[in-house]
Amino acid sequence: MDTQKIIAHTTEFVKSKLTGDSSGHDWWHIYRVWNMSRKIQRIEGGDLFVIELAALLHDIADWKFNQTEKSGLSIVSGWLKSQEVTPEISQKVIYIIEHISFKGEGEQDKMNLLEGQIVQDADRLDAIGATGIARTFAFGGWKGNEMYNPAIKPVSKMTFDQYKKSNGTTINHFYEKLLLLKELMNTNTAKKIAENRHTFMELFLNRFFKEWEGVC
Ligand code: ADP
Ligand code: NI
């Protein structure tokens, strides 16, 4: 297996699938998760090839964009097969992608592979901090949700079904997901980065509510 070549091909494949997406899952999201995964791997270890493949392919099978989670996963396994990735590596990548997604506060799945923990951390880090704020407003607009409505309160401990159907406000999404993520980081490296990004979101929210009332 020429791993370099497979990574280069996979990069092109993912770019062609996700370019132009406006829901926060564009190629640049993948690029940041890929980069951050490599950064975490340098400190935490794990098989770099598995990590890179999972980072690059993690959103191809997203439940939000496919008829079913299974049909998305078969695109990924078909791709890995076409690149002659060994079944052992392929299985790990599929396992990671199956377990990566946040499906509501009440639906936590345990990720058992270090490689998966790293990619999951990188994906979650991209949902918080300045980038996370930008993506969240982009996603809310894409979905047609209100930015903020003081009359609509956040829902805690949502099930996957509630989370999927949720049409709450974008500001509520901070309380339903984004502010919970720092506690869900798997690796120490990601925990440190998350603390910093979390503080930035708190500053942002604080300011947002003050401006809403014309305080500053
Ligand atoms: P991931 O790439 O981690 O799978 P998601 O698919 O859950 O992320 O979401 C993509 C981006 O859109 C994230 O930044 C996420 O916080 C944001 N997002 C997801 N659901 C909502 C929502 N209901 N309102 C606003 N933003 C959302
Ligand atoms: Ni993602």
XYZ file of N, CA and C and ligand atoms in Angstrom:
676
model
N 0.836 -1.212 0.000
C 0.000 0.000 0.000
C 0.873 1.265 0.000
N 0.645 2.139 -0.964
C 1.356 3.417 -0.974
C 0.487 4.435 -0.207
N 0.787 4.565 1.071
C -0.109 5.362 1.923
C -0.167 6.838 1.488
N 0.979 7.366 1.075
C 1.028 8.776 0.629
C 0.053 9.025 -0.523
N 0.101 8.063 -1.456
C -0.727 8.189 -2.654
C -2.219 8.071 -2.293
N -2.515 7.145 -1.395
C -3.918 6.965 -0.983
C -4.445 8.237 -0.307
N -3.612 8.841 0.536
C -4.033 10.080 1.203
C -4.266 11.180 0.161
N -3.364 11.277 -0.813
C -3.516 12.306 -1.856
C -4.806 12.080 -2.659
N -5.077 10.819 -3.034
C -6.307 10.502 -3.779
C -7.543 10.805 -2.938
N -7.474 10.436 -1.661
C -8.624 10.623 -0.772
C -8.917 12.119 -0.607
N -7.858 12.910 -0.518
C -8.023 14.360 -0.408
C -8.813 14.886 -1.610
N -8.428 14.460 -2.792
C -9.121 14.913 -4.012
C -10.582 14.452 -4.025
N -10.794 13.189 -3.610
C -12.148 12.623 -3.557
C -13.054 13.437 -2.626
N -12.537 13.731 -1.447
C -13.337 14.462 -0.452
C -13.597 15.895 -0.920
N -12.575 16.528 -1.476
C -12.735 17.893 -2.011
C -13.855 17.910 -3.037
N -13.846 16.938 -3.936
C -14.851 16.933 -5.003
C -16.251 16.707 -4.441
N -16.353 15.976 -3.334
C -17.677 15.714 -2.734
C -18.194 16.900 -1.931
N -17.304 17.621 -1.251
C -17.771 18.606 -0.262
C -17.579 20.065 -0.639
N -16.891 20.329 -1.731
C -16.672 21.726 -2.113
C -18.019 22.421 -2.329
N -18.126 23.622 -1.779
C -19.354 24.394 -2.010
C -20.441 24.132 -0.986
N -20.236 23.195 -0.064
C -21.241 22.953 0.978
C -21.355 24.201 1.857
N -22.587 24.572 2.228
C -22.694 25.769 3.065
C -23.282 25.444 4.432
N -23.230 24.184 4.838
C -23.790 23.802 6.130
C -22.708 23.678 7.196
N -21.485 24.083 6.885
C -20.406 23.944 7.866
C -19.629 22.650 7.691
N -19.898 21.906 6.628
C -19.180 20.656 6.363
C -18.404 20.727 5.053
N -17.957 21.933 4.743
C -17.231 22.111 3.490
C -15.831 21.514 3.588
N -15.091 21.570 2.489
C -13.732 21.023 2.475
C -12.859 21.631 3.565
N -13.041 22.926 3.846
C -12.153 23.570 4.830
C -12.386 23.056 6.246
N -13.600 22.589 6.535
C -13.821 21.913 7.834
C -12.971 20.643 7.886
N -13.012 19.881 6.803
C -12.228 18.643 6.741
C -10.732 18.949 6.855
N -10.314 19.985 6.162
C -8.911 20.396 6.199
C -8.476 20.709 7.638
N -9.314 21.465 8.373
C -8.950 21.827 9.754
C -8.936 20.600 10.658
N -9.895 19.689 10.463
C -9.947 18.483 11.307
C -8.744 17.584 11.005
N -8.401 17.474 9.768
C -7.244 16.678 9.329
C -5.961 17.226 9.972
N -5.776 18.562 9.839
C -4.624 19.238 10.414
C -4.534 19.059 11.923
N -5.651 19.313 12.602
C -5.690 19.218 14.064
C -5.470 17.765 14.504
N -5.992 16.801 13.754
C -5.792 15.385 14.092
C -4.304 15.047 14.049
N -3.619 15.549 13.035
C -2.177 15.276 12.922
C -1.423 15.923 14.071
N -1.837 17.115 14.447
C -1.189 17.819 15.560
C -1.366 17.016 16.861
N -2.581 16.546 17.103
C -2.840 15.782 18.336
C -2.068 14.460 18.283
N -2.037 13.822 17.109
C -1.331 12.535 16.963
C 0.149 12.665 17.308
N 0.753 13.795 16.969
C 2.186 13.971 17.251
C 2.450 13.898 18.744
N 1.476 14.272 19.550
C 1.656 14.247 21.006
C 1.096 12.959 21.607
N -0.047 12.527 21.130
C -0.747 11.397 21.759
C -0.420 10.037 21.128
N 0.137 10.042 19.920
C 0.454 8.765 19.245
C -0.729 8.225 18.458
N -0.700 6.931 18.125
C -1.752 6.322 17.293
C -1.268 6.172 15.858
N -1.971 5.333 15.096
C -1.599 5.040 13.707
C -2.003 6.220 12.804
N -0.986 6.900 12.281
C -1.244 8.129 11.521
C -2.094 7.886 10.277
N -1.885 6.764 9.597
C -2.629 6.483 8.360
C -4.134 6.326 8.658
N -4.449 5.579 9.696
C -5.862 5.395 10.100
C -6.463 6.759 10.460
N -5.708 7.546 11.214
C -6.194 8.860 11.656
C -6.465 9.767 10.456
N -5.527 9.785 9.520
C -5.706 10.667 8.357
C -6.906 10.256 7.515
N -7.044 8.958 7.276
C -8.188 8.483 6.475
C -9.511 8.813 7.166
N -9.570 8.562 8.468
C -10.823 8.813 9.197
C -11.141 10.308 9.217
N -10.105 11.138 9.410
C -10.335 12.590 9.442
C -10.857 13.053 8.083
N -10.237 12.585 7.024
C -10.639 13.027 5.678
C -12.047 12.557 5.315
N -12.403 11.359 5.751
C -13.674 10.769 5.291
C -14.819 10.913 6.302
N -14.560 11.539 7.468
C -15.538 11.428 8.561
C -16.908 12.038 8.267
N -16.977 13.011 7.364
C -18.288 13.629 7.134
C -18.985 13.136 5.869
N -18.323 12.289 5.112
C -18.924 11.762 3.875
C -20.195 10.963 4.212
N -20.148 10.301 5.370
C -21.263 9.415 5.732
C -22.229 10.047 6.733
N -22.149 11.392 6.903
C -22.941 12.025 7.958
C -24.443 11.739 7.829
N -25.068 11.424 8.948
C -26.512 11.095 8.936
C -27.367 12.260 8.463
N -26.816 13.488 8.538
C -27.621 14.634 8.148
C -27.722 14.784 6.627
N -26.823 14.104 5.886
C -26.783 14.316 4.435
C -27.056 13.076 3.602
N -27.291 11.950 4.243
C -27.554 10.725 3.492
C -28.925 10.193 3.859
N -29.481 9.411 2.981
C -30.775 8.777 3.231
C -30.713 8.024 4.550
N -29.686 7.220 4.705
C -29.488 6.492 5.950
C -28.002 6.529 6.263
N -27.680 6.267 7.551
C -26.272 6.229 7.950
C -25.556 5.115 7.170
N -26.267 4.008 6.954
C -25.680 2.855 6.257
C -25.277 3.185 4.822
N -26.145 3.937 4.099
C -25.815 4.236 2.702
C -24.580 5.135 2.643
N -24.441 6.038 3.626
C -23.248 6.883 3.682
C -22.005 6.048 3.934
N -22.116 5.106 4.859
C -20.957 4.278 5.199
C -20.527 3.409 4.030
N -21.485 2.990 3.207
C -21.088 2.133 2.084
C -20.313 2.939 1.034
N -20.538 4.254 0.961
C -19.718 5.091 0.064
C -18.264 5.057 0.565
N -18.116 5.174 1.880
C -16.766 5.168 2.460
C -16.090 3.813 2.246
N -16.810 2.727 2.531
C -16.140 1.413 2.383
C -15.828 1.132 0.914
N -16.699 1.570 0.009
C -16.429 1.412 -1.429
C -15.175 2.167 -1.838
N -15.050 3.363 -1.308
C -13.861 4.164 -1.640
C -12.583 3.468 -1.142
N -12.610 3.019 0.111
C -11.408 2.388 0.687
C -11.029 1.134 -0.101
N -12.021 0.401 -0.527
C -11.787 -0.796 -1.326
C -11.135 -0.422 -2.667
N -11.651 0.634 -3.275
C -11.121 1.064 -4.584
C -9.654 1.492 -4.475
N -9.256 1.893 -3.274
C -7.865 2.318 -3.054
C -6.995 1.171 -2.532
N -7.593 -0.006 -2.464
C -6.905 -1.212 -1.986
C -6.347 -1.061 -0.575
N -7.100 -0.368 0.262
C -6.755 -0.278 1.687
C -7.051 -1.646 2.305
N -6.181 -2.143 3.167
C -6.386 -3.481 3.733
C -7.678 -3.524 4.564
N -8.337 -4.699 4.612
C -9.582 -4.802 5.390
C -9.393 -4.404 6.856
N -8.239 -4.689 7.412
C -7.995 -4.374 8.826
C -8.053 -2.855 9.062
N -7.390 -2.108 8.189
C -7.391 -0.643 8.330
C -8.777 -0.092 7.992
N -9.348 -0.626 6.941
C -10.668 -0.203 6.510
C -11.697 -0.332 7.645
N -11.659 -1.467 8.331
C -12.590 -1.718 9.446
C -12.442 -0.668 10.540
N -11.197 -0.305 10.826
C -10.964 0.701 11.875
C -11.534 2.052 11.453
N -11.285 2.419 10.200
C -11.769 3.719 9.704
C -13.303 3.769 9.765
N -13.935 2.684 9.337
C -15.411 2.629 9.358
C -15.940 2.704 10.796
N -15.301 1.976 11.687
C -15.710 2.004 13.098
C -15.660 3.442 13.628
N -14.563 4.147 13.312
C -14.393 5.522 13.802
C -15.510 6.420 13.264
N -15.753 6.320 11.963
C -16.759 7.194 11.345
C -18.162 6.901 11.900
N -18.421 5.636 12.157
C -19.722 5.255 12.735
C -19.944 5.859 14.120
N -18.857 6.014 14.868
C -19.000 6.439 16.261
C -18.716 7.913 16.513
N -18.342 8.657 15.464
C -17.802 10.001 15.709
C -18.830 11.069 16.047
N -20.026 10.938 15.495
C -20.951 12.061 15.484
C -21.651 12.313 16.819
N -21.835 13.596 17.142
C -22.609 14.002 18.321
C -24.078 13.871 17.969
N -24.812 13.072 18.748
C -26.218 12.820 18.400
C -27.170 13.303 19.493
N -26.748 14.288 20.244
C -27.597 14.788 21.332
C -26.967 14.442 22.675
N -27.233 15.277 23.671
C -26.572 15.123 24.978
C -26.886 13.787 25.629
N -28.102 13.278 25.377
C -28.509 12.031 26.026
C -28.010 10.782 25.309
N -27.179 10.937 24.259
C -26.854 9.792 23.397
C -25.344 9.622 23.235
N -24.636 9.546 24.333
C -23.181 9.454 24.193
C -22.702 8.045 23.911
N -21.922 7.937 22.844
C -21.342 6.664 22.436
C -19.878 6.676 22.844
N -19.387 5.561 23.351
C -17.974 5.535 23.739
C -17.120 5.166 22.531
N -16.097 5.964 22.285
C -15.163 5.674 21.200
C -13.989 4.887 21.779
N -13.789 3.670 21.291
C -12.790 2.813 21.925
C -11.389 2.826 21.319
N -11.241 3.350 20.105
C -9.911 3.374 19.477
C -9.226 4.719 19.712
N -7.951 4.689 20.067
C -7.209 5.946 20.256
C -7.291 6.815 18.993
N -7.140 6.172 17.843
C -7.189 6.917 16.572
C -8.528 7.657 16.438
N -9.603 6.980 16.835
C -10.937 7.576 16.761
C -11.096 8.688 17.780
N -10.526 8.486 18.957
C -10.621 9.518 19.991
C -9.969 10.808 19.511
N -8.866 10.636 18.785
C -8.138 11.811 18.287
C -8.956 12.553 17.224
N -9.510 11.811 16.265
C -10.288 12.464 15.199
C -11.565 13.084 15.783
N -12.184 12.394 16.726
C -13.381 12.931 17.377
C -13.050 14.245 18.111
N -11.915 14.258 18.793
C -11.493 15.493 19.469
C -11.285 16.614 18.460
N -10.602 16.318 17.363
C -10.332 17.352 16.349
C -11.640 17.872 15.755
N -12.584 16.959 15.516
C -13.893 17.347 14.962
C -14.646 18.223 15.967
N -14.586 17.848 17.227
C -15.276 18.623 18.257
C -14.611 19.967 18.489
N -13.288 20.020 18.377
C -12.601 21.315 18.540
C -13.031 22.282 17.448
N -13.343 21.755 16.278
C -13.766 22.624 15.172
C -15.182 23.161 15.373
N -15.882 22.624 16.354
C -17.244 23.099 16.635
C -17.236 24.175 17.721
N -16.063 24.437 18.326
C -16.018 25.452 19.394
C -15.001 26.547 19.056
N -14.930 27.557 19.911
C -14.042 28.694 19.648
C -14.601 29.561 18.534
N -13.750 30.432 17.998
C -14.196 31.375 16.957
C -14.719 30.631 15.730
N -14.014 29.573 15.348
C -14.451 28.792 14.181
C -15.804 28.157 14.455
N -15.962 27.642 15.644
C -17.213 26.996 16.018
C -18.378 27.979 15.978
N -18.137 29.198 16.462
C -19.187 30.218 16.446
C -19.596 30.493 14.996
N -18.607 30.687 14.143
C -18.885 30.982 12.725
C -19.661 29.827 12.083
N -19.221 28.602 12.331
C -19.890 27.447 11.711
C -21.327 27.318 12.195
N -21.527 27.592 13.474
C -22.854 27.416 14.046
C -23.857 28.400 13.436
N -23.421 29.644 13.249
C -24.326 30.605 12.615
C -24.535 30.263 11.140
N -23.489 29.760 10.505
C -23.635 29.346 9.099
C -24.652 28.197 8.998
N -24.527 27.218 9.898
C -25.433 26.061 9.883
C -26.878 26.487 10.182
N -27.031 27.349 11.195
C -28.373 27.817 11.569
C -29.066 28.517 10.404
N -28.307 29.345 9.677
C -28.853 30.045 8.511
C -29.222 29.059 7.413
N -28.371 28.096 7.206
C -28.596 27.055 6.188
C -29.880 26.280 6.488
N -30.101 26.066 7.797
C -31.296 25.310 8.200
C -32.553 26.191 8.286
N -32.349 27.490 8.246
C -33.484 28.411 8.339
C -33.929 28.663 9.771
N -33.044 28.415 10.730
C -33.409 28.651 12.138
C -33.244 30.121 12.517
N -33.975 30.519 13.544
C -33.792 31.874 14.072
C -32.438 31.964 14.757
N -31.822 33.152 14.700
C -30.532 33.331 15.364
C -30.713 33.244 16.894
N -31.680 34.008 17.370
C -31.941 33.995 18.816
C -33.381 34.408 19.050
N -34.010 33.777 20.018
C -35.362 34.161 20.412
C -35.483 33.878 21.907
N -35.507 34.941 22.724
C -35.495 34.749 24.183
C -36.646 33.869 24.679
N -37.718 33.753 23.893
C -38.877 32.959 24.344
C -38.638 31.453 24.177
N -37.672 31.078 23.338
C -37.405 29.641 23.124
C -36.225 29.213 23.987
N -36.498 28.312 24.925
C -35.451 27.926 25.882
C -34.689 26.705 25.377
N -33.402 26.586 25.746
C -32.639 25.395 25.341
C -33.223 24.131 25.968
N -33.063 22.994 25.275
C -33.557 21.709 25.786
C -32.340 20.913 26.247
N -32.369 20.419 27.507
C -31.196 19.646 27.937
C -31.466 18.157 27.781
N -30.407 17.389 27.678
C -30.442 15.920 27.562
C -31.371 15.421 26.450
N -31.197 16.010 25.255
C -32.035 15.583 24.119
C -31.683 14.176 23.667
N -32.678 13.432 23.218
C -32.415 12.130 22.596
C -31.995 12.391 21.148
N -31.511 11.355 20.468
C -31.068 11.518 19.074
C -32.227 12.002 18.210
N -33.414 11.455 18.462
C -34.583 11.822 17.677
C -34.936 13.307 17.847
N -34.941 13.755 19.097
C -35.230 15.176 19.378
C -34.159 16.060 18.733
N -32.901 15.624 18.860
C -31.772 16.412 18.353
C -31.866 16.569 16.829
N -32.208 15.465 16.153
C -32.334 15.464 14.688
C -33.403 16.438 14.219
N -34.521 16.462 14.962
C -35.671 17.266 14.535
C -35.635 18.698 15.057
N -34.653 18.976 15.930
C -34.648 20.259 16.612
C -34.613 21.448 15.646
N -35.533 22.395 15.871
C -35.528 23.625 15.084
C -35.334 24.820 15.995
N -34.577 24.584 17.060
C -34.342 25.643 18.037
C -33.477 26.747 17.441
N -33.144 27.715 18.266
C -32.349 28.844 17.765
C -30.856 28.487 17.772
N -30.116 29.286 17.029
C -28.669 29.063 16.968
C -28.020 29.314 18.330
N -28.476 30.343 19.028
C -27.912 30.596 20.366
C -28.178 29.401 21.286
N -29.353 28.793 21.178
C -29.628 27.621 22.018
C -28.659 26.474 21.727
N -28.206 26.393 20.485
C -27.264 25.325 20.136
C -25.986 25.398 20.989
N -25.622 26.587 21.429
C -24.451 26.705 22.318
C -24.700 25.923 23.606
N -25.952 26.034 24.116
C -26.263 25.386 25.405
C -26.591 23.911 25.227
N -27.079 23.556 24.044
C -27.454 22.159 23.789
C -26.256 21.315 23.357
N -25.222 21.952 22.844
C -24.061 21.185 22.391
C -22.713 21.857 22.679
N -22.508 23.064 22.140
C -21.148 23.609 22.089
C -20.483 23.765 23.456
N -21.254 24.227 24.452
C -20.647 24.431 25.772
C -20.436 23.114 26.522
N -20.981 22.022 25.989
C -20.807 20.713 26.642
C -19.558 20.006 26.125
N -19.027 20.491 25.006
C -17.998 19.712 24.319
C -16.672 19.629 25.067
N -16.315 20.656 25.821
C -14.996 20.592 26.466
C -14.914 19.423 27.456
N -16.051 19.065 28.038
C -16.067 17.936 28.983
C -16.003 16.586 28.261
N -16.241 16.602 26.965
C -16.292 15.346 26.216
C -14.992 15.027 25.478
N -13.985 15.890 25.628
C -12.716 15.633 24.926
C -12.079 14.366 25.480
N -11.501 13.573 24.595
C -10.886 12.310 25.005
C -9.442 12.487 25.467
N -8.670 13.292 24.727
C -7.227 13.367 25.005
C -6.886 14.628 25.799
N -5.779 14.559 26.537
C -5.357 15.723 27.323
C -4.983 16.895 26.436
N -4.388 16.583 25.292
C -3.993 17.641 24.359
C -5.227 18.438 23.930
N -6.288 17.738 23.569
C -7.507 18.424 23.115
C -8.192 19.150 24.272
N -8.114 18.571 25.476
C -8.751 19.220 26.637
C -8.190 20.619 26.847
N -6.858 20.741 26.700
C -6.215 22.048 26.911
C -6.684 23.054 25.861
N -6.714 22.626 24.607
C -7.134 23.539 23.536
C -8.602 23.926 23.739
N -9.392 22.940 24.175
C -10.825 23.166 24.356
C -11.099 24.202 25.450
N -10.339 24.170 26.530
C -10.520 25.140 27.631
C -10.447 26.558 27.087
N -9.419 26.788 26.291
C -9.181 28.093 25.724
C -10.320 28.529 24.790
N -10.748 27.615 23.935
C -11.824 27.935 22.979
C -13.161 28.140 23.703
N -13.361 27.379 24.773
C -14.580 27.477 25.572
C -14.696 28.885 26.183
N -13.593 29.356 26.755
C -13.580 30.678 27.375
C -13.959 31.748 26.350
N -13.446 31.580 25.138
C -13.763 32.554 24.076
C -15.263 32.556 23.765
N -15.884 31.372 23.740
C -17.340 31.314 23.466
C -18.133 31.983 24.585
N -17.683 31.787 25.827
C -18.380 32.419 26.957
C -18.316 33.941 26.843
N -17.139 34.434 26.455
C -16.976 35.884 26.262
C -17.930 36.381 25.184
N -17.998 35.612 24.102
C -18.872 35.977 22.982
C -20.335 36.042 23.430
N -20.784 35.022 24.157
C -22.197 34.955 24.568
C -22.540 36.104 25.520
N -21.623 36.340 26.433
C -21.791 37.415 27.389
C -22.047 38.737 26.682
N -21.213 38.998 25.723
C -21.272 40.223 24.941
C -22.559 40.253 24.085
N -22.890 39.103 23.500
C -24.083 39.004 22.641
C -25.339 39.432 23.419
N -25.490 38.867 24.629
C -26.693 39.181 25.417
C -26.708 40.647 25.855
N -25.535 41.192 26.140
C -25.465 42.613 26.519
C -25.872 43.481 25.334
N -25.341 43.160 24.160
C -25.678 43.959 22.969
C -27.164 43.819 22.630
N -27.703 42.630 22.870
C -29.131 42.372 22.584
C -30.008 43.355 23.340
N -29.595 43.642 24.587
C -30.359 44.563 25.428
C -29.858 45.997 25.325
N -28.893 46.224 24.435
C -28.358 47.578 24.256
C -27.487 48.057 25.409
N -26.945 47.125 26.177
C -26.110 47.500 27.320
C -24.763 48.038 26.853
N -24.259 47.501 25.770
C -22.975 48.031 25.254
C -22.958 47.992 23.725
P -19.658 17.611 13.055
O -18.815 18.134 11.952
O -18.988 17.602 14.370
O -20.384 16.344 12.720
P -22.240 18.660 13.094
O -22.541 17.953 11.842
O -22.948 18.226 14.328
O -20.711 18.706 13.341
O -22.508 20.173 12.853
C -21.788 20.975 11.949
C -21.698 22.389 12.472
O -22.996 22.922 12.572
C -21.118 22.426 13.869
O -20.344 23.557 14.050
C -22.341 22.394 14.742
O -22.150 22.945 15.998
C -23.310 23.187 13.917
N -24.691 22.750 14.188
C -25.194 21.499 14.243
N -26.510 21.503 14.559
C -26.832 22.812 14.690
C -28.034 23.524 15.016
N -29.175 22.890 15.267
N -27.975 24.892 15.062
C -26.828 25.548 14.811
N -25.673 24.942 14.514
C -25.659 23.610 14.451
Ni -17.052 17.035 11.031
